[in-house]
Amino acid sequence: MTRQKIDRTAWRTLPHPQWNVRTVHAMFADLNREHFGVETYLPMRNWGFEQGVIKRALAEHGAGVLHEAFTQIFREYKPTPDYPILTAGFAISYRLNTVIPRILRKQNRKNIFDNNLFNNGLTTNELVEYL
């Protein structure tokens, strides 16, 4: 029986538990090409630094949260002549601290809402108070 090789660069279809550093780099290369027309992705500082930053972020936050965070960061980023691309190192080092709390708050609200609505049932007044 042969094991099928996983394409770690297929970030659009790869399940989040299978993401790794290579997946994040592929995402940034693709999105820089799509958003800013830049064909060659270059990391922040160097490849080793950026790989370490990505690996730590994946371990701390998980691929699902990072995927959503990176999507938001790309929407908000405005390239300049000095910084024409968005690097994973920059996004993680300088932008995650503003985006992750918003994502976690949204997820927490959704979890509380879902738990109360489906497990306990909310009255109209509780729903209005919650919102």
Tab-separated table of C-alpha atoms in Angstrom, residues 21 24-25 44-61 66 70 87-94 96:
chain	number	residue	atom	x	y	z
A	21	VAL	CA	5.532	26.470	6.897
A	24	VAL	CA	1.989	29.569	4.516
A	25	HIS	CA	4.799	30.545	2.139
A	44	MET	CA	11.432	39.179	5.749
A	45	ARG	CA	15.125	39.180	6.772
A	46	ASN	CA	15.902	35.663	5.475
A	47	TRP	CA	14.267	32.280	4.888
A	48	GLY	CA	15.410	30.807	8.207
A	49	PHE	CA	14.039	33.699	10.239
A	50	GLU	CA	10.699	33.637	8.468
A	51	GLN	CA	10.349	29.852	8.691
A	52	GLY	CA	10.893	30.039	12.456
A	53	VAL	CA	8.343	32.828	12.871
A	54	ILE	CA	5.744	30.902	10.847
A	55	LYS	CA	6.357	27.652	12.722
A	56	ARG	CA	5.895	29.353	16.097
A	57	ALA	CA	2.727	31.123	14.916
A	58	LEU	CA	1.234	27.859	13.610
A	59	ALA	CA	1.957	26.173	16.952
A	60	GLU	CA	0.527	29.076	18.976
A	61	HIS	CA	-2.563	30.028	16.976
A	66	LEU	CA	-3.815	32.235	10.861
A	70	PHE	CA	-3.680	36.536	6.853
A	87	THR	CA	5.756	39.106	3.892
A	88	ALA	CA	4.683	36.412	6.318
A	89	GLY	CA	7.374	37.589	8.728
A	90	PHE	CA	5.999	41.138	8.751
A	91	ALA	CA	2.381	39.977	9.017
A	92	ILE	CA	3.169	37.736	11.984
A	93	SER	CA	5.602	40.069	13.741
A	94	TYR	CA	3.680	43.335	13.357
A	96	LEU	CA	-1.136	39.566	14.122
